[in-house]
Tab-separated table of C-alpha atoms and ligand atoms in Angstrom:
chain	number	residue	atom	x	y	z
A	1353	MET	CA	-48.986	-16.342	-4.890
A	1354	PRO	CA	-45.842	-18.133	-3.786
A	1355	ARG	CA	-42.750	-16.039	-4.048
A	1356	GLU	CA	-40.368	-17.211	-6.683
A	1357	ILE	CA	-37.039	-18.445	-5.406
A	1358	ILE	CA	-34.337	-17.900	-7.954
A	1359	HIS	CA	-31.931	-20.685	-8.604
A	1360	ARG	CA	-28.995	-19.289	-6.712
A	1361	ASP	CA	-30.874	-19.541	-3.435
A	1362	VAL	CA	-31.458	-23.248	-3.648
A	1363	GLY	CA	-29.365	-25.161	-1.179
A	1364	LEU	CA	-28.359	-22.300	1.077
A	1365	PRO	CA	-28.444	-22.622	4.848
A	1366	ALA	CA	-31.851	-22.022	6.302
A	1367	GLY	CA	-33.191	-21.363	9.743
A	1368	ASP	CA	-32.002	-18.973	12.386
A	1369	ASP	CA	-28.423	-20.203	12.530
A	1370	VAL	CA	-26.767	-16.823	12.891
A	1371	GLU	CA	-23.386	-17.860	11.588
A	1372	ASN	CA	-24.810	-19.453	8.495
A	1373	THR	CA	-27.176	-16.588	7.929
A	1374	ASP	CA	-24.341	-14.083	8.194
A	1375	SER	CA	-22.336	-16.215	5.851
A	1376	PHE	CA	-25.167	-16.121	3.362
A	1377	ARG	CA	-25.498	-12.393	3.682
A	1378	GLN	CA	-21.849	-11.853	3.080
A	1379	PHE	CA	-21.063	-14.326	0.421
A	1380	GLY	CA	-24.139	-16.285	-0.248
A	1381	CYS	CA	-24.732	-17.881	-3.511
A	1382	ASP	CA	-24.469	-21.491	-4.419
A	1383	MET	CA	-21.656	-21.279	-6.926
A	1384	PRO	CA	-18.678	-23.551	-7.331
A	1385	GLU	CA	-15.616	-22.016	-5.785
A	1386	SER	CA	-12.086	-22.785	-6.841
A	1387	ILE	CA	-11.380	-24.458	-3.517
A	1388	ASP	CA	-14.039	-27.004	-4.445
A	1389	PHE	CA	-11.958	-28.078	-7.383
A	1390	VAL	CA	-8.888	-28.821	-5.340
A	1391	ASP	CA	-10.661	-30.905	-2.693
A	1392	ASP	CA	-9.702	-34.518	-2.541
A	1393	ASP	CA	-13.042	-36.018	-3.397
A	1394	GLU	CA	-13.760	-37.120	-6.922
A	1395	ASP	CA	-16.840	-35.083	-7.539
A	1396	VAL	CA	-15.974	-32.674	-10.318
A	1397	ARG	CA	-18.596	-30.077	-10.911
A	1398	GLY	CA	-19.929	-28.332	-13.898
A	1399	LEU	CA	-17.915	-27.906	-17.029
A	1400	PHE	CA	-14.661	-29.348	-15.754
A	1401	ARG	CA	-13.469	-32.798	-16.665
A	1402	PRO	CA	-12.248	-35.331	-14.126
A	1403	GLY	CA	-8.527	-34.947	-13.657
A	1404	PHE	CA	-8.711	-31.203	-14.074
A	1405	LYS	CA	-8.912	-30.270	-10.440
A	1406	PHE	CA	-5.467	-31.177	-9.193
A	1407	ARG	CA	-3.773	-29.010	-6.688
A	1408	HIS	CA	-0.626	-27.779	-8.204
A	1409	ASP	CA	2.236	-25.842	-6.800
A	1410	LEU	CA	2.427	-23.406	-9.657
A	1411	ASP	CA	4.425	-25.433	-12.149
A	1412	GLY	CA	6.833	-23.031	-13.687
A	1413	GLU	CA	5.446	-20.317	-11.445
A	1414	ASP	CA	7.463	-21.028	-8.339
A	1415	ASP	CA	8.723	-17.465	-8.250
A	1416	LEU	CA	5.369	-16.602	-6.750
A	1417	GLU	CA	6.552	-18.207	-3.537
A	1418	GLY	CA	9.177	-15.522	-3.425
A	1419	TYR	CA	6.424	-12.963	-3.023
A	1420	GLY	CA	5.785	-14.279	0.458
A	1421	TRP	CA	2.716	-16.243	-0.444
A	1422	GLY	CA	4.059	-19.321	1.323
A	1423	ASP	CA	3.194	-22.494	-0.460
A	1424	PRO	CA	0.294	-21.439	-2.590
A	1425	THR	CA	-2.013	-24.042	-3.951
A	1426	VAL	CA	-4.169	-22.748	-6.705
A	1427	LEU	CA	-6.393	-24.197	-9.321
A	1428	ARG	CA	-4.351	-25.196	-12.331
A	1429	THR	CA	-4.520	-22.787	-15.240
A	1430	PRO	CA	-5.121	-25.013	-18.241
A	1431	ASP	CA	-2.664	-24.761	-21.135
A	1432	VAL	CA	-0.478	-22.485	-19.092
A	1433	LYS	CA	2.194	-20.733	-21.162
A	1434	PRO	CA	5.208	-18.617	-20.253
A	1435	ARG	CA	3.927	-15.156	-19.481
A	1436	ASP	CA	5.094	-11.791	-20.689
A	1437	ARG	CA	3.522	-9.906	-17.807
A	1438	LEU	CA	2.125	-10.672	-14.379
A	1439	PHE	CA	-0.429	-8.765	-12.332
A	1440	LEU	CA	-1.208	-9.698	-8.738
A	1441	ARG	CA	-4.311	-8.428	-7.118
A	1442	GLU	CA	-5.429	-9.122	-3.562
A	1443	MET	CA	-8.853	-8.339	-2.152
A	1444	ASP	CA	-9.136	-5.734	0.573
A	1445	HIS	CA	-11.921	-3.710	2.125
A	1446	ARG	CA	-11.572	-0.614	4.239
A	1447	ASP	CA	-13.121	2.703	5.039
A	1448	ILE	CA	-11.092	5.119	2.952
A	1449	PHE	CA	-11.178	8.860	2.481
A	1450	ILE	CA	-12.540	9.927	-0.884
A	1451	PRO	CA	-11.584	13.474	-1.910
A	1452	ILE	CA	-14.281	16.015	-2.680
A	1453	ASN	CA	-13.728	18.320	-5.682
A	1454	ASP	CA	-10.015	19.060	-5.168
A	1455	ASP	CA	-6.972	18.083	-3.140
A	1456	SER	CA	-7.489	20.641	-0.386
A	1457	GLY	CA	-8.272	17.944	2.171
A	1458	ARG	CA	-12.048	17.978	2.004
A	1459	ARG	CA	-13.059	14.312	1.903
A	1460	GLU	CA	-15.629	11.737	2.909
A	1461	GLU	CA	-14.997	8.405	4.625
A	1462	ILE	CA	-16.672	5.599	2.672
A	1463	GLU	CA	-16.352	1.833	2.831
A	1464	ILE	CA	-14.686	0.526	-0.325
A	1465	TRP	CA	-13.970	-3.007	-1.434
A	1466	GLY	CA	-11.207	-3.399	-3.942
A	1467	PHE	CA	-8.076	-4.965	-5.323
A	1468	THR	CA	-4.663	-3.943	-4.060
A	1469	ASP	CA	-1.567	-4.420	-6.209
A	1470	TYR	CA	0.801	-6.824	-4.486
A	1471	PHE	CA	3.713	-5.039	-6.169
A	1472	GLY	CA	2.380	-1.582	-5.309
A	1473	SER	CA	1.021	0.371	-2.386
A	1474	ASP	CA	-0.498	-1.245	0.704
A	1475	GLU	CA	-3.130	1.450	0.580
A	1476	LEU	CA	-6.468	0.572	-0.969
A	1477	GLU	CA	-6.859	2.902	-3.926
A	1478	PHE	CA	-10.105	3.765	-5.621
A	1479	PRO	CA	-10.378	3.104	-8.494
A	1480	ASN	CA	-8.024	0.157	-7.994
A	1481	PRO	CA	-4.513	0.247	-9.522
A	1482	THR	CA	-4.454	0.278	-13.312
A	1483	MET	CA	-3.278	-2.829	-15.140
A	1484	ARG	CA	-1.291	-1.731	-18.148
A	1485	ALA	CA	0.062	-4.158	-20.747
A	1486	VAL	CA	1.497	-4.124	-24.252
A	1487	GLN	CA	-0.407	-5.346	-27.270
A	1488	GLY	CA	0.419	-8.980	-27.994
A	1489	GLU	CA	1.611	-9.898	-24.523
A	1490	LEU	CA	0.572	-13.111	-22.788
A	1491	ILE	CA	-0.862	-11.953	-19.496
A	1492	HIS	CA	-1.123	-13.758	-16.188
A	1493	SER	CA	-3.464	-12.033	-13.785
A	1494	TYR	CA	-3.257	-13.683	-10.389
A	1495	HIS	CA	-6.054	-12.960	-7.959
A	1496	ARG	CA	-5.866	-14.048	-4.350
A	1497	PRO	CA	-9.224	-13.469	-2.649
A	1498	SER	CA	-10.010	-12.816	0.992
A	1499	HIS	CA	-13.163	-12.126	2.992
A	1500	GLY	CA	-14.991	-14.660	0.898
A	1501	PRO	CA	-14.761	-15.564	-2.747
A	1502	HIS	CA	-14.238	-13.095	-5.560
A	1503	THR	CA	-13.188	-13.157	-9.212
A	1504	ILE	CA	-11.487	-10.928	-11.738
A	1505	HIS	CA	-13.264	-10.398	-15.021
A	1506	HIS	CA	-11.089	-8.591	-17.560
A	1507	HIS	CA	-13.978	-6.856	-19.244
A	1508	GLY	CA	-13.884	-6.840	-23.021
A	1509	ILE	CA	-10.746	-8.971	-23.313
A	1510	GLY	CA	-12.533	-12.042	-24.619
A	1511	ALA	CA	-10.723	-14.649	-22.535
A	1512	SER	CA	-11.561	-18.352	-22.734
A	1513	PRO	CA	-14.452	-19.285	-20.405
A	1514	ILE	CA	-12.294	-20.609	-17.571
A	1515	ASN	CA	-10.177	-17.464	-17.712
A	1516	ASP	CA	-13.112	-15.097	-17.963
A	1517	GLY	CA	-13.772	-14.740	-14.236
A	1518	VAL	CA	-17.560	-14.578	-14.447
A	1519	GLY	CA	-18.566	-16.253	-11.208
A	1520	HIS	CA	-22.027	-17.298	-12.187
A	1521	ILE	CA	-20.845	-18.819	-15.443
A	1522	THR	CA	-17.692	-20.615	-14.342
A	1523	PHE	CA	-16.410	-20.450	-10.777
A	1524	GLU	CA	-15.398	-18.117	-8.004
A	1525	LEU	CA	-12.025	-17.961	-6.310
A	1526	GLU	CA	-11.303	-19.264	-2.833
A	1527	GLY	CA	-8.102	-20.326	-1.100
A	1528	ASP	CA	-5.015	-19.059	-2.873
A	1529	GLY	CA	-6.914	-18.058	-5.955
A	1530	TYR	CA	-6.233	-18.569	-9.594
A	1531	ILE	CA	-4.021	-17.266	-12.381
A	1532	TYR	CA	-6.137	-15.977	-15.244
A	1533	GLN	CA	-4.379	-16.241	-18.584
A	1534	PHE	CA	-5.213	-14.258	-21.697
A	1535	ARG	CA	-3.618	-12.554	-24.664
A	1536	ALA	CA	-3.670	-8.746	-24.764
A	1537	LYS	CA	-4.825	-8.675	-28.354
A	1538	ASP	CA	-6.487	-5.367	-29.100
A	1539	PRO	CA	-5.004	-2.079	-27.875
A	1540	GLY	CA	-7.513	0.078	-26.036
A	1541	THR	CA	-9.313	0.902	-22.827
A	1542	TYR	CA	-10.834	-1.839	-20.663
A	1543	ILE	CA	-11.726	-2.414	-17.050
A	1544	TYR	CA	-11.167	-5.312	-14.722
A	1545	HIS	CA	-13.680	-6.011	-11.997
A	1546	CYS	CA	-14.959	-8.614	-9.582
A	1547	HIS	CA	-17.791	-10.623	-11.070
A	1548	ARG	CA	-19.149	-12.248	-7.906
A	1549	ASN	CA	-22.501	-10.876	-6.738
A	1550	THR	CA	-21.491	-8.352	-9.325
A	1551	VAL	CA	-23.968	-5.569	-8.802
A	1552	LEU	CA	-22.801	-5.200	-5.207
A	1553	HIS	CA	-19.076	-5.874	-5.553
A	1554	PHE	CA	-18.739	-3.543	-8.541
A	1555	GLU	CA	-20.644	-0.819	-6.717
A	1556	LEU	CA	-18.416	-1.236	-3.664
A	1557	GLY	CA	-15.361	-0.493	-5.754
A	1558	MET	CA	-13.870	-3.768	-6.973
A	1559	TYR	CA	-12.617	-2.436	-10.291
A	1560	GLY	CA	-9.763	-0.675	-12.019
A	1561	LEU	CA	-8.654	0.349	-15.483
A	1562	LEU	CA	-7.037	-2.162	-17.814
A	1563	ILE	CA	-5.181	-0.491	-20.671
A	1564	ILE	CA	-3.504	-2.251	-23.558
A	1565	ASP	CA	-0.910	-0.022	-25.221
A	1566	PRO	CA	0.435	-0.439	-28.734
A	1567	PRO	CA	4.224	-0.731	-28.822
A	1568	ALA	CA	6.105	2.469	-29.544
A	1569	PRO	CA	7.258	2.789	-33.155
A	1570	PRO	CA	10.973	2.291	-33.908
A	1571	GLY	CA	13.089	5.268	-32.963
A	1572	SER	CA	10.725	6.506	-30.251
A	1573	ASN	CA	12.151	7.370	-26.872
A	1574	LEU	CA	9.093	5.837	-25.176
A	1575	THR	CA	8.562	2.225	-24.200
A	1576	ALA	CA	5.185	0.600	-23.704
A	1577	PRO	CA	3.407	0.195	-21.387
A	1578	TYR	CA	3.246	3.931	-20.869
A	1579	ALA	CA	2.794	5.757	-17.594
A	1580	ASP	CA	-0.725	6.816	-16.609
A	1581	GLY	CA	-1.155	10.440	-17.643
A	1582	GLY	CA	1.102	10.261	-20.705
A	1583	PRO	CA	3.005	10.589	-22.888
A	1584	GLY	CA	2.393	7.502	-24.981
A	1585	TYR	CA	1.043	6.099	-28.209
A	1586	VAL	CA	-2.516	5.192	-29.105
A	1587	MET	CA	-3.828	3.550	-32.250
A	1588	ARG	CA	-5.748	5.754	-34.655
A	1589	ARG	CA	-6.917	3.551	-37.513
A	1590	SER	CA	-3.809	1.516	-38.352
A	1591	ASP	CA	-1.261	4.028	-37.099
A	1592	PRO	CA	0.184	4.718	-33.672
A	1593	VAL	CA	-0.324	8.381	-32.774
A	1594	ARG	CA	1.811	9.995	-30.103
A	1595	TYR	CA	-0.092	11.834	-27.384
A	1596	ASP	CA	1.420	14.164	-24.841
A	1597	VAL	CA	-1.198	14.053	-22.105
A	1598	GLU	CA	-3.657	11.337	-21.106
A	1599	GLY	CA	-6.858	11.996	-19.165
A	1600	LEU	CA	-8.399	9.023	-17.355
A	1601	TRP	CA	-12.023	9.751	-16.576
A	1602	VAL	CA	-13.810	6.942	-14.785
A	1603	LEU	CA	-17.395	7.925	-14.043
A	1604	ASP	CA	-19.062	6.361	-11.030
A	1605	ASP	CA	-21.970	6.828	-8.641
A	1606	PHE	CA	-22.540	5.607	-5.088
A	1607	ASP	CA	-25.679	4.842	-3.167
A	1608	LEU	CA	-24.109	5.260	0.264
A	1609	ARG	CA	-26.555	2.801	1.836
A	1610	TRP	CA	-24.885	0.067	-0.174
A	1611	HIS	CA	-21.525	1.062	1.303
A	1612	ASP	CA	-22.644	0.737	4.904
A	1613	ASP	CA	-22.346	-2.751	6.311
A	1614	ARG	CA	-21.966	-1.747	9.911
A	1615	ALA	CA	-24.572	-3.452	12.020
A	1616	ASP	CA	-26.800	-1.151	14.007
A	1617	ASP	CA	-29.593	-3.249	15.430
A	1618	GLY	CA	-27.866	-6.479	14.550
A	1619	VAL	CA	-29.046	-6.418	10.975
A	1620	LEU	CA	-26.546	-5.802	8.247
A	1621	ASN	CA	-27.627	-2.724	6.433
A	1622	HIS	CA	-26.754	-3.349	2.886
A	1623	GLY	CA	-28.221	-5.829	0.612
A	1624	HIS	CA	-26.310	-9.028	0.324
A	1625	GLY	CA	-29.739	-10.559	-0.063
A	1626	ALA	CA	-29.519	-9.367	-3.642
A	1627	GLY	CA	-32.883	-7.717	-3.728
A	1628	ILE	CA	-34.990	-10.692	-2.843
A	1629	GLU	CA	-36.932	-11.297	0.306
A	1630	CYS	CA	-35.088	-14.493	1.005
A	1631	PRO	CA	-36.125	-17.048	3.612
A	1632	PHE	CA	-32.800	-16.735	5.408
A	1633	GLU	CA	-32.828	-13.061	6.128
A	1634	PRO	CA	-35.636	-11.073	7.667
A	1635	TRP	CA	-36.614	-8.004	5.731
A	1636	HIS	CA	-35.285	-4.956	7.475
A	1637	PRO	CA	-38.125	-3.154	9.233
A	1638	ASP	CA	-37.141	0.089	7.561
A	1639	PRO	CA	-36.834	-0.377	3.798
A	1640	GLU	CA	-35.366	3.114	3.467
A	1641	GLU	CA	-32.413	1.995	5.538
A	1642	ASN	CA	-32.074	-1.413	3.985
A	1643	PRO	CA	-32.537	-1.074	0.264
A	1644	HIS	CA	-31.086	-4.443	-0.684
A	1645	LEU	CA	-30.005	-4.608	-4.272
A	1646	HIS	CA	-33.229	-3.864	-6.048
A	1647	ARG	CA	-33.062	-0.194	-5.162
A	1648	PHE	CA	-30.222	1.959	-6.301
A	1649	GLU	CA	-30.603	5.641	-5.600
A	1650	PRO	CA	-27.192	7.208	-6.066
A	1651	ASN	CA	-26.306	10.176	-3.883
A	1652	ARG	CA	-22.623	10.581	-4.719
A	1653	PHE	CA	-21.268	11.259	-8.224
A	1654	LEU	CA	-17.608	10.792	-8.979
A	1655	ILE	CA	-14.939	11.065	-11.631
A	1656	THR	CA	-11.895	8.849	-11.096
A	1657	GLY	CA	-12.365	8.520	-7.365
A	1658	VAL	CA	-13.205	12.177	-6.641
A	1659	ILE	CA	-16.662	13.208	-5.484
A	1660	ALA	CA	-18.382	16.099	-7.251
A	1661	ASP	CA	-20.064	18.179	-4.546
A	1662	GLN	CA	-23.542	18.685	-5.985
A	1663	ARG	CA	-23.682	22.283	-4.719
A	1664	ASP	CA	-20.640	23.067	-6.867
A	1665	PRO	CA	-19.767	20.019	-8.961
A	1666	LEU	CA	-16.537	21.299	-10.508
A	1667	ILE	CA	-13.690	18.831	-9.922
A	1668	THR	CA	-10.212	20.325	-10.142
A	1669	HIS	CA	-8.367	17.468	-8.418
A	1670	PRO	CA	-5.155	16.666	-10.354
A	1671	LYS	CA	-6.239	13.017	-10.757
A	1672	VAL	CA	-9.111	14.272	-12.900
A	1673	ALA	CA	-8.497	17.715	-14.393
A	1674	VAL	CA	-6.276	17.708	-17.461
A	1675	ASP	CA	-3.426	20.185	-17.960
A	1676	ALA	CA	-1.849	20.520	-21.404
A	1677	ARG	CA	0.206	22.923	-23.451
A	1678	VAL	CA	-0.926	24.661	-26.616
A	1679	GLY	CA	-0.518	22.300	-29.542
A	1680	ASP	CA	-0.407	19.157	-27.404
A	1681	THR	CA	-2.226	16.024	-28.453
A	1682	VAL	CA	-4.474	14.948	-25.593
A	1683	LEU	CA	-5.962	11.476	-25.232
A	1684	LEU	CA	-9.106	11.149	-23.121
A	1685	ARG	CA	-10.170	7.698	-21.986
A	1686	VAL	CA	-13.750	7.901	-20.719
A	1687	VAL	CA	-15.226	4.935	-18.853
A	1688	ASN	CA	-18.694	4.598	-17.384
A	1689	ALA	CA	-18.377	2.583	-14.165
A	1690	SER	CA	-21.666	3.955	-12.801
A	1691	TYR	CA	-25.125	2.436	-12.972
A	1692	THR	CA	-26.510	5.518	-14.691
A	1693	ARG	CA	-26.456	6.538	-18.321
A	1694	THR	CA	-23.793	9.189	-18.428
A	1695	LYS	CA	-23.935	12.053	-20.879
A	1696	ILE	CA	-20.556	13.676	-21.485
A	1697	THR	CA	-20.371	17.084	-23.160
A	1698	LEU	CA	-17.128	18.676	-24.345
A	1699	PRO	CA	-16.669	22.269	-25.545
A	1700	SER	CA	-16.866	22.310	-29.334
A	1701	ALA	CA	-13.620	24.340	-29.443
A	1702	LEU	CA	-11.732	21.245	-28.319
A	1703	ASN	CA	-12.757	19.578	-31.572
A	1704	ALA	CA	-12.628	16.094	-30.051
A	1705	GLU	CA	-12.242	13.106	-32.319
A	1706	VAL	CA	-13.607	9.683	-31.307
A	1707	ILE	CA	-11.019	7.058	-32.199
A	1708	SER	CA	-11.965	3.945	-30.248
A	1709	MET	CA	-14.930	2.345	-28.526
A	1710	ASP	CA	-14.896	-0.483	-25.999
A	1711	GLY	CA	-11.352	-1.538	-26.802
A	1712	LYS	CA	-11.930	-1.558	-30.543
A	1713	VAL	CA	-10.053	0.950	-32.699
A	1714	LEU	CA	-12.400	2.596	-35.196
A	1715	GLY	CA	-11.071	1.668	-38.609
A	1716	GLY	CA	-8.507	-0.591	-36.996
A	1717	GLU	CA	-7.795	-4.211	-37.693
A	1718	GLY	CA	-10.997	-6.049	-38.555
A	1719	HIS	CA	-13.005	-2.843	-38.789
A	1720	THR	CA	-11.423	-1.124	-41.745
A	1721	SER	CA	-14.319	-1.426	-44.158
A	1722	TYR	CA	-17.083	0.211	-42.124
A	1723	ALA	CA	-15.707	2.057	-39.099
A	1724	TYR	CA	-13.661	5.226	-38.942
A	1725	PRO	CA	-12.761	7.945	-36.463
A	1726	PHE	CA	-15.214	10.834	-36.402
A	1727	SER	CA	-15.522	14.300	-34.944
A	1728	LEU	CA	-17.668	14.563	-31.829
A	1729	SER	CA	-19.156	17.697	-33.393
A	1730	GLU	CA	-21.152	15.347	-35.626
A	1731	MET	CA	-22.997	14.342	-32.447
A	1732	GLY	CA	-23.379	17.858	-31.051
A	1733	ASP	CA	-20.226	17.467	-28.912
A	1734	SER	CA	-22.018	15.054	-26.554
A	1735	PHE	CA	-22.171	11.323	-26.153
A	1736	GLU	CA	-23.789	8.844	-23.789
A	1737	LEU	CA	-22.179	5.827	-22.204
A	1738	THR	CA	-24.028	3.041	-20.451
A	1739	THR	CA	-22.461	0.921	-17.734
A	1740	ALA	CA	-18.987	-0.408	-18.641
A	1741	GLN	CA	-18.833	1.401	-22.006
A	1742	ARG	CA	-15.555	3.111	-22.931
A	1743	TRP	CA	-14.759	5.707	-25.563
A	1744	ASP	CA	-11.321	7.090	-26.382
A	1745	LEU	CA	-11.102	10.623	-27.774
A	1746	LEU	CA	-8.215	12.622	-29.165
A	1747	LEU	CA	-7.810	16.372	-28.944
A	1748	HIS	CA	-5.482	17.389	-31.748
A	1749	ASP	CA	-3.727	20.739	-31.397
A	1750	ALA	CA	-5.435	21.652	-28.152
A	1751	PRO	CA	-6.295	25.390	-28.218
A	1752	ALA	CA	-5.412	27.704	-25.339
A	1753	GLY	CA	-8.155	28.136	-22.778
A	1754	THR	CA	-9.874	26.741	-19.724
A	1755	TRP	CA	-12.380	24.293	-21.071
A	1756	GLU	CA	-15.164	22.860	-18.952
A	1757	VAL	CA	-16.369	19.319	-19.514
A	1758	GLU	CA	-19.728	18.233	-18.107
A	1759	VAL	CA	-21.034	14.830	-17.103
A	1760	GLU	CA	-24.700	14.209	-16.411
A	1761	TYR	CA	-25.592	11.024	-14.562
A	1762	ARG	CA	-29.001	10.064	-15.892
A	1763	HIS	CA	-31.386	7.456	-14.499
A	1764	TRP	CA	-30.891	4.241	-16.443
A	1765	ILE	CA	-34.581	3.993	-17.353
A	1766	SER	CA	-36.191	7.421	-17.113
A	1767	GLY	CA	-33.168	9.437	-18.246
A	1768	LYS	CA	-33.775	11.933	-15.433
A	1769	VAL	CA	-30.595	13.770	-14.411
A	1770	LEU	CA	-29.643	12.481	-10.939
A	1771	GLY	CA	-26.302	14.195	-10.584
A	1772	VAL	CA	-23.723	16.329	-12.366
A	1773	ALA	CA	-19.946	16.495	-12.378
A	1774	ARG	CA	-17.710	18.923	-14.199
A	1775	THR	CA	-14.002	19.070	-14.738
A	1776	LEU	CA	-11.467	21.082	-16.714
A	1777	VAL	CA	-9.121	20.749	-19.616
A	1778	THR	CA	-6.711	23.641	-19.149
A	1779	VAL	CA	-4.449	24.464	-22.080
A	1780	THR	CA	-1.734	27.092	-21.536
B	69	CU	CU1	-15.872	-9.505	-5.201
């Protein structure tokens, strides 16, 4: 039976042209890229109208030149408005050292792709630097790609299609990139991630937290956006609640074969072929070594960029473990950035309350008639998150103790436990 060729493979370079074949492996899919829209020819593709594709030199955005980006030419953001806040993210990929369990220096070198913050550190951080905005702000999120096209999808934000950054639906960014524009409408926990060849780029680390904070109430000594880790305000129903400590728990898993693109016998190891036996790339002779993207067998399990050693999966690294004082209000933002179903179990003594899901406040605006915060004890103190789901939980009046939280990473179909991570909420 002839093998089915999926649409994205049509029109790609064929034959044994090494350069083209490598290009396909790295970046290959036949999607419009933003550079296509600023070419001089008149052929406008897809959903864009003629006249849309002009180069522009960032009308009203010329301060970007001051960031050392030369004379950037980017695809015009339609209906561009004065922004309240700007994020700049550049693509980078490096082997970086991922800590194991704690900050004692034990670590593993792993190739990561990600976004660096132009205003922040030159180091590639994993997860990538948090974007933090204030409810109601008009956001410009400028992505400049490199090493091939990428996008930023601000997951859960509900941007207009052209600002949604879903490569296969709209376009992917080349050249100097694009300024995504959206309104930070609903306070809550989100993620941003690359949406080109998504399964691979997301796995390789192209994501970070996106948090929309409610403004502080009048008279408060805090100003939104709040610092990662707290203190700050979070919406509970229609009211801002002050929290003292914020835990950011981003659950992830790695199949290390996917993170290895170093050529050994001249064949790239990981699966830019996207799980298909394509005509442009010979199947690796050893399928164990070259899983492509149809096989994901995670062998590293992480919380917020720290590996849980499976022989002793307790993570005490300060990026992950939460320290609070008796009586504090603790906000936990839990995000599943893995490809497993994660099951999170909290000690019942913490009496966690679920206040928000996927950037929607339970009982908040638009949800007042049917949704409300609830105690996690009603669910046996456990909950499951599938990929990209987020729950926010409050611990009111945290009781003294050293409380162990457990995460099981369960196979997305069978539910079999593939890995475990634990961390601590310590209240003194
Ligand atoms: Cu990407």
